[in-house]
Amino acid sequence: MSESSSSAGEPGGLADKQDVKPAGGTPSSRVLQAELELNVHLRRLTFSEPVRYIYNPLEYAWDTHRCYVERYCQAGQRVLFLGMNPGPFGMAQTGVSTCTVSTCGGVLVLEVPFGEVKSVVDWLEITGEVGHPPDEHPKRRITGLACTRSEVSGARFWGFFRKLCREPALFFQHCFVHNLCPLIFVSASGKNLTPPELPEAQREALLALCDIALCQVVEALGVSMVIGVGKVAERRARRALSAAGVDVRVEYLMHPSPRNPLANKGWEAAAEAKLTELDVLSLLSSS
């Protein structure tokens, strides 16, 4: 059985930029430090079939991810939206957090959660260099901010908040968006694999490391609520934060993935109702 390593040294000098540890004790510097430490641990993991390729946008898209965190992670934020792991046409291309959905064709990765390219470039105004993982599936190439494929989950997520808040400053005054796991897993056929599809022992070793980093991020932000986008993210956050004794409220928001039939019937309406129930909508519209 072949094994794939999660090591993803960044071509083009981006790995060297990661060696510079963020200075200071600001929320953004503490989040970046937690992610750098997570990267060190993730490089030591190996994965067997069905995993054949592993992409870590926190390595090759560190420039754009750091831009996102330094620009939008700030003191006073009360809500953390938590995705599970990157989508191949979102965070994989941009470094901004995204949801994971199955795809075909090329891959765009930016390290921004729910990082659908148009939203990342036009609304969040994220810039930076996006490199490549050391080993890419020929059908899942990283094209970065030049990617023309849209990530449906990210487009729905950021599009909803763009309509609600108009300007990103209002959203990020109160909220931040983060992914539990930064890795993307691809099979030999090019299929996008989610963490639940990994062999159990390897999945648990991976998520145990991600749980530790999540607790560090929550404590760095000082948020009072974590909203898991999708049941998997919500359950994992609840388990990890409770086990670590982190006193924070954990809630659930329906995942906007096109794989979700309920989301396809009207994700925005469902999100509006849920966030109204959680008093998040009033928080964003009252500023």
PDB file of C-alpha atoms in Angstrom:
ATOM      1  CA  MET A   1       0.000   0.000   0.000  1.00  0.00           C
ATOM      2  CA  SER A   2       1.510   3.320  -1.020  1.00  0.00           C
ATOM      3  CA  GLU A   3       1.714   6.182   1.428  1.00  0.00           C
ATOM      4  CA  SER A   4       1.635   9.918   0.848  1.00  0.00           C
ATOM      5  CA  SER A   5       3.407  12.352   3.100  1.00  0.00           C
ATOM      6  CA  SER A   6       1.765  15.599   4.133  1.00  0.00           C
ATOM      7  CA  SER A   7       5.064  17.443   3.714  1.00  0.00           C
ATOM      8  CA  ALA A   8       4.414  20.274   1.294  1.00  0.00           C
ATOM      9  CA  GLY A   9       7.475  22.491   1.146  1.00  0.00           C
ATOM     10  CA  GLU A  10       6.723  25.646  -0.726  1.00  0.00           C
ATOM     11  CA  PRO A  11       8.460  26.147  -4.056  1.00  0.00           C
ATOM     12  CA  GLY A  12       9.385  29.689  -4.991  1.00  0.00           C
ATOM     13  CA  GLY A  13      10.589  30.754  -1.556  1.00  0.00           C
ATOM     14  CA  LEU A  14       7.286  30.801   0.281  1.00  0.00           C
ATOM     15  CA  ALA A  15       8.477  28.178   2.746  1.00  0.00           C
ATOM     16  CA  ASP A  16      11.264  30.541   3.758  1.00  0.00           C
ATOM     17  CA  LYS A  17       8.724  33.231   4.544  1.00  0.00           C
ATOM     18  CA  GLN A  18       7.049  30.819   6.939  1.00  0.00           C
ATOM     19  CA  ASP A  19      10.253  30.574   8.946  1.00  0.00           C
ATOM     20  CA  VAL A  20       9.766  34.174  10.061  1.00  0.00           C
ATOM     21  CA  LYS A  21       7.613  33.850  13.134  1.00  0.00           C
ATOM     22  CA  PRO A  22       4.935  36.540  13.577  1.00  0.00           C
ATOM     23  CA  ALA A  23       6.006  38.949  16.309  1.00  0.00           C
ATOM     24  CA  GLY A  24       3.884  40.373  19.082  1.00  0.00           C
ATOM     25  CA  GLY A  25       0.845  39.204  20.949  1.00  0.00           C
ATOM     26  CA  THR A  26      -1.965  40.439  18.710  1.00  0.00           C
ATOM     27  CA  PRO A  27      -4.777  38.032  17.787  1.00  0.00           C
ATOM     28  CA  SER A  28      -3.512  37.844  14.203  1.00  0.00           C
ATOM     29  CA  SER A  29       0.064  37.039  15.224  1.00  0.00           C
ATOM     30  CA  ARG A  30      -1.115  34.359  17.650  1.00  0.00           C
ATOM     31  CA  VAL A  31      -3.350  32.760  15.005  1.00  0.00           C
ATOM     32  CA  LEU A  32      -0.520  32.724  12.489  1.00  0.00           C
ATOM     33  CA  GLN A  33       1.842  31.211  15.036  1.00  0.00           C
ATOM     34  CA  ALA A  34      -0.654  28.458  15.849  1.00  0.00           C
ATOM     35  CA  GLU A  35      -0.920  27.668  12.134  1.00  0.00           C
ATOM     36  CA  LEU A  36       2.847  27.621  11.660  1.00  0.00           C
ATOM     37  CA  GLU A  37       3.159  25.177  14.543  1.00  0.00           C
ATOM     38  CA  LEU A  38       0.375  23.040  13.081  1.00  0.00           C
ATOM     39  CA  ASN A  39       2.237  22.910   9.768  1.00  0.00           C
ATOM     40  CA  VAL A  40       5.317  21.500  11.512  1.00  0.00           C
ATOM     41  CA  HIS A  41       3.280  18.647  12.984  1.00  0.00           C
ATOM     42  CA  LEU A  42       1.316  17.973   9.798  1.00  0.00           C
ATOM     43  CA  ARG A  43       4.529  17.465   7.810  1.00  0.00           C
ATOM     44  CA  ARG A  44       5.256  14.388   9.921  1.00  0.00           C
ATOM     45  CA  LEU A  45       2.022  12.605   9.022  1.00  0.00           C
ATOM     46  CA  THR A  46       1.634  10.005   6.295  1.00  0.00           C
ATOM     47  CA  PHE A  47      -1.560   8.816   4.635  1.00  0.00           C
ATOM     48  CA  SER A  48      -2.330   5.598   2.772  1.00  0.00           C
ATOM     49  CA  GLU A  49      -4.878   4.788   0.056  1.00  0.00           C
ATOM     50  CA  PRO A  50      -7.214   6.215  -1.057  1.00  0.00           C
ATOM     51  CA  VAL A  51      -5.041   9.329  -0.528  1.00  0.00           C
ATOM     52  CA  ARG A  52      -2.470   9.828  -3.277  1.00  0.00           C
ATOM     53  CA  TYR A  53      -1.892  13.608  -3.223  1.00  0.00           C
ATOM     54  CA  ILE A  54      -1.900  16.079  -0.324  1.00  0.00           C
ATOM     55  CA  TYR A  55      -2.137  19.845  -0.739  1.00  0.00           C
ATOM     56  CA  ASN A  56      -1.466  22.259   2.131  1.00  0.00           C
ATOM     57  CA  PRO A  57      -2.360  25.821   1.154  1.00  0.00           C
ATOM     58  CA  LEU A  58      -0.922  26.990   4.489  1.00  0.00           C
ATOM     59  CA  GLU A  59       2.392  26.112   2.840  1.00  0.00           C
ATOM     60  CA  TYR A  60       2.158  27.123  -0.810  1.00  0.00           C
ATOM     61  CA  ALA A  61      -0.445  29.896  -0.380  1.00  0.00           C
ATOM     62  CA  TRP A  62       1.028  31.328   2.823  1.00  0.00           C
ATOM     63  CA  ASP A  63       1.351  34.796   1.246  1.00  0.00           C
ATOM     64  CA  THR A  64      -2.372  35.143   0.614  1.00  0.00           C
ATOM     65  CA  HIS A  65      -3.317  33.460   3.866  1.00  0.00           C
ATOM     66  CA  ARG A  66      -1.107  35.751   5.895  1.00  0.00           C
ATOM     67  CA  CYS A  67      -2.623  38.729   4.070  1.00  0.00           C
ATOM     68  CA  TYR A  68      -6.092  37.496   5.048  1.00  0.00           C
ATOM     69  CA  VAL A  69      -5.244  36.936   8.715  1.00  0.00           C
ATOM     70  CA  GLU A  70      -3.275  40.137   9.200  1.00  0.00           C
ATOM     71  CA  ARG A  71      -5.946  42.219   7.524  1.00  0.00           C
ATOM     72  CA  TYR A  72      -9.067  40.736   9.101  1.00  0.00           C
ATOM     73  CA  CYS A  73      -8.154  38.992  12.374  1.00  0.00           C
ATOM     74  CA  GLN A  74      -8.529  41.602  15.107  1.00  0.00           C
ATOM     75  CA  ALA A  75      -9.299  42.130  18.763  1.00  0.00           C
ATOM     76  CA  GLY A  76     -12.950  42.262  19.797  1.00  0.00           C
ATOM     77  CA  GLN A  77     -14.325  39.669  17.390  1.00  0.00           C
ATOM     78  CA  ARG A  78     -17.060  37.626  19.062  1.00  0.00           C
ATOM     79  CA  VAL A  79     -17.944  34.909  16.537  1.00  0.00           C
ATOM     80  CA  LEU A  80     -15.768  32.348  14.769  1.00  0.00           C
ATOM     81  CA  PHE A  81     -17.233  30.582  11.737  1.00  0.00           C
ATOM     82  CA  LEU A  82     -15.498  27.229  11.414  1.00  0.00           C
ATOM     83  CA  GLY A  83     -15.234  25.241   8.184  1.00  0.00           C
ATOM     84  CA  MET A  84     -13.877  21.697   7.997  1.00  0.00           C
ATOM     85  CA  ASN A  85     -11.143  21.798   5.345  1.00  0.00           C
ATOM     86  CA  PRO A  86     -10.377  23.564   2.047  1.00  0.00           C
ATOM     87  CA  GLY A  87     -12.299  23.183  -1.160  1.00  0.00           C
ATOM     88  CA  PRO A  88     -10.320  22.633  -4.379  1.00  0.00           C
ATOM     89  CA  PHE A  89     -11.621  25.780  -6.078  1.00  0.00           C
ATOM     90  CA  GLY A  90     -11.579  27.920  -2.957  1.00  0.00           C
ATOM     91  CA  MET A  91      -9.032  27.963  -0.158  1.00  0.00           C
ATOM     92  CA  ALA A  92      -6.844  25.545  -2.100  1.00  0.00           C
ATOM     93  CA  GLN A  93      -6.420  28.308  -4.660  1.00  0.00           C
ATOM     94  CA  THR A  94      -6.624  31.384  -2.475  1.00  0.00           C
ATOM     95  CA  GLY A  95      -5.488  30.555   1.043  1.00  0.00           C
ATOM     96  CA  VAL A  96      -8.840  31.806   2.367  1.00  0.00           C
ATOM     97  CA  SER A  97     -11.001  29.265   4.197  1.00  0.00           C
ATOM     98  CA  THR A  98     -13.531  27.345   2.138  1.00  0.00           C
ATOM     99  CA  CYS A  99     -15.879  24.416   2.392  1.00  0.00           C
ATOM    100  CA  THR A 100     -15.050  21.138   0.734  1.00  0.00           C
ATOM    101  CA  VAL A 101     -17.058  19.893  -2.231  1.00  0.00           C
ATOM    102  CA  SER A 102     -16.357  17.281  -4.879  1.00  0.00           C
ATOM    103  CA  THR A 103     -15.113  18.789  -8.129  1.00  0.00           C
ATOM    104  CA  CYS A 104     -13.706  18.084 -11.509  1.00  0.00           C
ATOM    105  CA  GLY A 105     -11.169  19.951 -13.588  1.00  0.00           C
ATOM    106  CA  GLY A 106      -8.282  22.081 -12.365  1.00  0.00           C
ATOM    107  CA  VAL A 107      -7.729  23.226  -8.816  1.00  0.00           C
ATOM    108  CA  LEU A 108      -7.378  26.757  -7.553  1.00  0.00           C
ATOM    109  CA  VAL A 109      -6.121  27.225  -4.027  1.00  0.00           C
ATOM    110  CA  LEU A 110      -5.958  30.392  -1.963  1.00  0.00           C
ATOM    111  CA  GLU A 111      -5.514  30.015   1.740  1.00  0.00           C
ATOM    112  CA  VAL A 112      -8.638  31.875   2.857  1.00  0.00           C
ATOM    113  CA  PRO A 113     -11.570  30.017   4.495  1.00  0.00           C
ATOM    114  CA  PHE A 114     -14.488  29.602   2.072  1.00  0.00           C
ATOM    115  CA  GLY A 115     -12.032  31.262  -0.303  1.00  0.00           C
ATOM    116  CA  GLU A 116     -14.016  31.401  -3.535  1.00  0.00           C
ATOM    117  CA  VAL A 117     -11.770  33.369  -5.887  1.00  0.00           C
ATOM    118  CA  LYS A 118     -14.104  36.163  -6.962  1.00  0.00           C
ATOM    119  CA  SER A 119     -15.053  36.890  -3.372  1.00  0.00           C
ATOM    120  CA  VAL A 120     -11.436  36.784  -2.224  1.00  0.00           C
ATOM    121  CA  VAL A 121     -10.217  39.142  -4.930  1.00  0.00           C
ATOM    122  CA  ASP A 122     -13.177  41.510  -5.379  1.00  0.00           C
ATOM    123  CA  TRP A 123     -14.615  41.804  -1.867  1.00  0.00           C
ATOM    124  CA  LEU A 124     -11.876  40.795   0.559  1.00  0.00           C
ATOM    125  CA  GLU A 125      -9.179  42.296  -1.697  1.00  0.00           C
ATOM    126  CA  ILE A 126      -6.641  39.633  -0.802  1.00  0.00           C
ATOM    127  CA  THR A 127      -3.366  39.742  -2.696  1.00  0.00           C
ATOM    128  CA  GLY A 128      -0.179  37.710  -2.658  1.00  0.00           C
ATOM    129  CA  GLU A 129       1.808  34.984  -4.331  1.00  0.00           C
ATOM    130  CA  VAL A 130       0.387  31.472  -4.632  1.00  0.00           C
ATOM    131  CA  GLY A 131       2.881  28.700  -5.294  1.00  0.00           C
ATOM    132  CA  HIS A 132       2.375  24.973  -5.826  1.00  0.00           C
ATOM    133  CA  PRO A 133       2.447  21.845  -3.697  1.00  0.00           C
ATOM    134  CA  PRO A 134       5.455  19.624  -4.499  1.00  0.00           C
ATOM    135  CA  ASP A 135       3.259  16.984  -6.142  1.00  0.00           C
ATOM    136  CA  GLU A 136       0.046  17.876  -8.007  1.00  0.00           C
ATOM    137  CA  HIS A 137      -2.546  15.671  -9.639  1.00  0.00           C
ATOM    138  CA  PRO A 138      -2.565  16.522 -13.369  1.00  0.00           C
ATOM    139  CA  LYS A 139      -6.312  17.206 -13.168  1.00  0.00           C
ATOM    140  CA  ARG A 140      -6.021  19.289  -9.989  1.00  0.00           C
ATOM    141  CA  ARG A 141      -3.470  21.956 -10.799  1.00  0.00           C
ATOM    142  CA  ILE A 142      -3.154  25.015  -8.599  1.00  0.00           C
ATOM    143  CA  THR A 143      -3.731  28.210 -10.549  1.00  0.00           C
ATOM    144  CA  GLY A 144      -4.172  30.583  -7.611  1.00  0.00           C
ATOM    145  CA  LEU A 145      -5.976  33.878  -8.018  1.00  0.00           C
ATOM    146  CA  ALA A 146      -6.159  33.263 -11.769  1.00  0.00           C
ATOM    147  CA  CYS A 147      -8.586  30.369 -11.233  1.00  0.00           C
ATOM    148  CA  THR A 148     -11.779  30.825 -13.235  1.00  0.00           C
ATOM    149  CA  ARG A 149     -13.786  28.062 -11.538  1.00  0.00           C
ATOM    150  CA  SER A 150     -16.217  29.171  -8.849  1.00  0.00           C
ATOM    151  CA  GLU A 151     -16.468  27.422  -5.479  1.00  0.00           C
ATOM    152  CA  VAL A 152     -20.215  27.215  -4.861  1.00  0.00           C
ATOM    153  CA  SER A 153     -19.907  26.915  -1.095  1.00  0.00           C
ATOM    154  CA  GLY A 154     -17.610  29.927  -0.860  1.00  0.00           C
ATOM    155  CA  ALA A 155     -19.701  31.974  -3.269  1.00  0.00           C
ATOM    156  CA  ARG A 156     -22.811  31.317  -1.183  1.00  0.00           C
ATOM    157  CA  PHE A 157     -21.064  31.971   2.131  1.00  0.00           C
ATOM    158  CA  TRP A 158     -19.256  35.195   1.273  1.00  0.00           C
ATOM    159  CA  GLY A 159     -22.036  36.362  -1.056  1.00  0.00           C
ATOM    160  CA  PHE A 160     -24.525  36.211   1.825  1.00  0.00           C
ATOM    161  CA  PHE A 161     -22.359  38.324   4.102  1.00  0.00           C
ATOM    162  CA  ARG A 162     -21.451  40.708   1.316  1.00  0.00           C
ATOM    163  CA  LYS A 163     -25.128  41.468   0.751  1.00  0.00           C
ATOM    164  CA  LEU A 164     -25.721  41.768   4.477  1.00  0.00           C
ATOM    165  CA  CYS A 165     -22.702  43.867   5.455  1.00  0.00           C
ATOM    166  CA  ARG A 166     -21.811  45.600   2.188  1.00  0.00           C
ATOM    167  CA  GLU A 167     -18.229  46.135   3.376  1.00  0.00           C
ATOM    168  CA  PRO A 168     -15.936  43.440   4.822  1.00  0.00           C
ATOM    169  CA  ALA A 169     -14.941  45.758   7.697  1.00  0.00           C
ATOM    170  CA  LEU A 170     -18.410  45.387   9.237  1.00  0.00           C
ATOM    171  CA  PHE A 171     -18.345  41.606   9.075  1.00  0.00           C
ATOM    172  CA  PHE A 172     -14.827  41.317  10.480  1.00  0.00           C
ATOM    173  CA  GLN A 173     -15.503  43.794  13.241  1.00  0.00           C
ATOM    174  CA  HIS A 174     -17.457  40.988  14.895  1.00  0.00           C
ATOM    175  CA  CYS A 175     -16.576  37.745  13.085  1.00  0.00           C
ATOM    176  CA  PHE A 176     -13.693  35.711  11.733  1.00  0.00           C
ATOM    177  CA  VAL A 177     -13.620  32.620   9.508  1.00  0.00           C
ATOM    178  CA  HIS A 178     -11.247  29.691   9.950  1.00  0.00           C
ATOM    179  CA  ASN A 179     -10.868  26.074   8.812  1.00  0.00           C
ATOM    180  CA  LEU A 180     -10.293  23.253  11.273  1.00  0.00           C
ATOM    181  CA  CYS A 181      -7.996  21.330   8.910  1.00  0.00           C
ATOM    182  CA  PRO A 182      -5.879  23.052   6.231  1.00  0.00           C
ATOM    183  CA  LEU A 183      -5.171  19.956   4.121  1.00  0.00           C
ATOM    184  CA  ILE A 184      -6.759  18.854   0.857  1.00  0.00           C
ATOM    185  CA  PHE A 185      -6.679  15.143  -0.005  1.00  0.00           C
ATOM    186  CA  VAL A 186      -6.872  13.870  -3.587  1.00  0.00           C
ATOM    187  CA  SER A 187      -7.193  10.277  -4.781  1.00  0.00           C
ATOM    188  CA  ALA A 188      -5.393   8.738  -7.760  1.00  0.00           C
ATOM    189  CA  SER A 189      -8.445   9.451  -9.927  1.00  0.00           C
ATOM    190  CA  GLY A 190      -8.490  13.111  -8.889  1.00  0.00           C
ATOM    191  CA  LYS A 191     -11.418  12.789  -6.494  1.00  0.00           C
ATOM    192  CA  ASN A 192     -11.485  15.250  -3.619  1.00  0.00           C
ATOM    193  CA  LEU A 193     -11.475  13.317  -0.321  1.00  0.00           C
ATOM    194  CA  THR A 194     -12.864  14.771   2.877  1.00  0.00           C
ATOM    195  CA  PRO A 195     -11.396  13.877   6.315  1.00  0.00           C
ATOM    196  CA  PRO A 196     -14.262  11.449   7.118  1.00  0.00           C
ATOM    197  CA  GLU A 197     -13.172   9.413   4.061  1.00  0.00           C
ATOM    198  CA  LEU A 198      -9.648   8.840   5.404  1.00  0.00           C
ATOM    199  CA  PRO A 199      -8.581   5.637   7.197  1.00  0.00           C
ATOM    200  CA  GLU A 200      -9.754   5.994  10.794  1.00  0.00           C
ATOM    201  CA  ALA A 201      -6.388   5.937  12.581  1.00  0.00           C
ATOM    202  CA  GLN A 202      -4.885   8.429  10.147  1.00  0.00           C
ATOM    203  CA  ARG A 203      -7.943  10.668  10.345  1.00  0.00           C
ATOM    204  CA  GLU A 204      -7.845  10.743  14.138  1.00  0.00           C
ATOM    205  CA  ALA A 205      -4.107  11.499  14.204  1.00  0.00           C
ATOM    206  CA  LEU A 206      -4.732  14.389  11.807  1.00  0.00           C
ATOM    207  CA  LEU A 207      -7.733  15.811  13.637  1.00  0.00           C
ATOM    208  CA  ALA A 208      -6.087  15.526  17.047  1.00  0.00           C
ATOM    209  CA  LEU A 209      -3.445  17.984  15.827  1.00  0.00           C
ATOM    210  CA  CYS A 210      -6.085  20.227  14.266  1.00  0.00           C
ATOM    211  CA  ASP A 211      -8.070  20.199  17.527  1.00  0.00           C
ATOM    212  CA  ILE A 212      -5.079  21.586  19.424  1.00  0.00           C
ATOM    213  CA  ALA A 213      -4.605  24.348  16.862  1.00  0.00           C
ATOM    214  CA  LEU A 214      -8.332  25.175  16.973  1.00  0.00           C
ATOM    215  CA  CYS A 215      -8.194  25.659  20.745  1.00  0.00           C
ATOM    216  CA  GLN A 216      -5.197  27.954  20.312  1.00  0.00           C
ATOM    217  CA  VAL A 217      -7.013  29.995  17.663  1.00  0.00           C
ATOM    218  CA  VAL A 218     -10.187  30.318  19.776  1.00  0.00           C
ATOM    219  CA  GLU A 219      -8.169  31.457  22.783  1.00  0.00           C
ATOM    220  CA  ALA A 220      -6.166  33.908  20.650  1.00  0.00           C
ATOM    221  CA  LEU A 221      -9.357  35.450  19.275  1.00  0.00           C
ATOM    222  CA  GLY A 222     -11.237  35.443  22.572  1.00  0.00           C
ATOM    223  CA  VAL A 223     -14.528  34.759  20.788  1.00  0.00           C
ATOM    224  CA  SER A 224     -17.624  33.829  22.767  1.00  0.00           C
ATOM    225  CA  MET A 225     -19.200  31.660  20.037  1.00  0.00           C
ATOM    226  CA  VAL A 226     -17.931  29.148  17.490  1.00  0.00           C
ATOM    227  CA  ILE A 227     -20.336  28.338  14.661  1.00  0.00           C
ATOM    228  CA  GLY A 228     -19.518  25.098  12.892  1.00  0.00           C
ATOM    229  CA  VAL A 229     -20.436  25.358   9.228  1.00  0.00           C
ATOM    230  CA  GLY A 230     -21.749  21.848   8.732  1.00  0.00           C
ATOM    231  CA  LYS A 231     -22.375  19.088  11.265  1.00  0.00           C
ATOM    232  CA  VAL A 232     -18.873  17.619  11.039  1.00  0.00           C
ATOM    233  CA  ALA A 233     -17.190  20.923  11.912  1.00  0.00           C
ATOM    234  CA  GLU A 234     -19.727  21.633  14.655  1.00  0.00           C
ATOM    235  CA  ARG A 235     -19.323  18.216  16.285  1.00  0.00           C
ATOM    236  CA  ARG A 236     -15.532  18.331  16.106  1.00  0.00           C
ATOM    237  CA  ALA A 237     -15.393  21.844  17.571  1.00  0.00           C
ATOM    238  CA  ARG A 238     -17.722  20.891  20.394  1.00  0.00           C
ATOM    239  CA  ARG A 239     -15.620  17.843  21.245  1.00  0.00           C
ATOM    240  CA  ALA A 240     -12.229  19.567  21.010  1.00  0.00           C
ATOM    241  CA  LEU A 241     -13.131  22.709  22.930  1.00  0.00           C
ATOM    242  CA  SER A 242     -14.973  20.816  25.646  1.00  0.00           C
ATOM    243  CA  ALA A 243     -12.080  18.385  26.142  1.00  0.00           C
ATOM    244  CA  ALA A 244      -9.644  21.291  26.425  1.00  0.00           C
ATOM    245  CA  GLY A 245     -11.854  23.133  28.906  1.00  0.00           C
ATOM    246  CA  VAL A 246     -12.259  26.150  26.607  1.00  0.00           C
ATOM    247  CA  ASP A 247     -15.369  28.011  27.727  1.00  0.00           C
ATOM    248  CA  VAL A 248     -17.084  28.967  24.490  1.00  0.00           C
ATOM    249  CA  ARG A 249     -20.540  28.409  23.008  1.00  0.00           C
ATOM    250  CA  VAL A 250     -20.633  26.067  19.990  1.00  0.00           C
ATOM    251  CA  GLU A 251     -23.475  26.261  17.467  1.00  0.00           C
ATOM    252  CA  TYR A 252     -24.340  24.856  14.036  1.00  0.00           C
ATOM    253  CA  LEU A 253     -24.979  26.465  10.652  1.00  0.00           C
ATOM    254  CA  MET A 254     -26.083  24.464   7.617  1.00  0.00           C
ATOM    255  CA  HIS A 255     -23.268  23.864   5.142  1.00  0.00           C
ATOM    256  CA  PRO A 256     -23.735  25.762   1.852  1.00  0.00           C
ATOM    257  CA  SER A 257     -22.280  22.928  -0.243  1.00  0.00           C
ATOM    258  CA  PRO A 258     -24.104  21.971  -3.447  1.00  0.00           C
ATOM    259  CA  ARG A 259     -23.855  18.399  -2.127  1.00  0.00           C
ATOM    260  CA  ASN A 260     -26.443  19.407   0.458  1.00  0.00           C
ATOM    261  CA  PRO A 261     -29.990  19.217  -1.016  1.00  0.00           C
ATOM    262  CA  LEU A 262     -31.375  21.538   1.667  1.00  0.00           C
ATOM    263  CA  ALA A 263     -28.737  24.149   0.869  1.00  0.00           C
ATOM    264  CA  ASN A 264     -29.724  23.989  -2.791  1.00  0.00           C
ATOM    265  CA  LYS A 265     -33.335  24.786  -1.827  1.00  0.00           C
ATOM    266  CA  GLY A 266     -32.373  28.048  -0.165  1.00  0.00           C
ATOM    267  CA  TRP A 267     -29.207  28.298   1.900  1.00  0.00           C
ATOM    268  CA  GLU A 268     -29.399  32.065   2.346  1.00  0.00           C
ATOM    269  CA  ALA A 269     -32.863  31.921   3.886  1.00  0.00           C
ATOM    270  CA  ALA A 270     -31.789  29.114   6.215  1.00  0.00           C
ATOM    271  CA  ALA A 271     -28.625  30.982   7.200  1.00  0.00           C
ATOM    272  CA  GLU A 272     -30.568  34.182   7.846  1.00  0.00           C
ATOM    273  CA  ALA A 273     -33.046  32.353  10.096  1.00  0.00           C
ATOM    274  CA  LYS A 274     -30.317  30.554  12.038  1.00  0.00           C
ATOM    275  CA  LEU A 275     -28.136  33.613  12.521  1.00  0.00           C
ATOM    276  CA  THR A 276     -31.170  35.603  13.630  1.00  0.00           C
ATOM    277  CA  GLU A 277     -31.869  32.900  16.218  1.00  0.00           C
ATOM    278  CA  LEU A 278     -28.250  33.144  17.429  1.00  0.00           C
ATOM    279  CA  ASP A 279     -28.382  36.981  17.569  1.00  0.00           C
ATOM    280  CA  VAL A 280     -25.528  37.198  15.073  1.00  0.00           C
ATOM    281  CA  LEU A 281     -27.570  38.908  12.375  1.00  0.00           C
ATOM    282  CA  SER A 282     -28.518  41.763  14.685  1.00  0.00           C
ATOM    283  CA  LEU A 283     -24.865  42.106  15.656  1.00  0.00           C
ATOM    284  CA  LEU A 284     -23.882  42.651  12.046  1.00  0.00           C
ATOM    285  CA  SER A 285     -26.783  44.901  11.096  1.00  0.00           C
ATOM    286  CA  SER A 286     -26.690  47.118  14.186  1.00  0.00           C
ATOM    287  CA  SER A 287     -23.193  48.552  13.716  1.00  0.00           C
TER     288      SER A 287
END
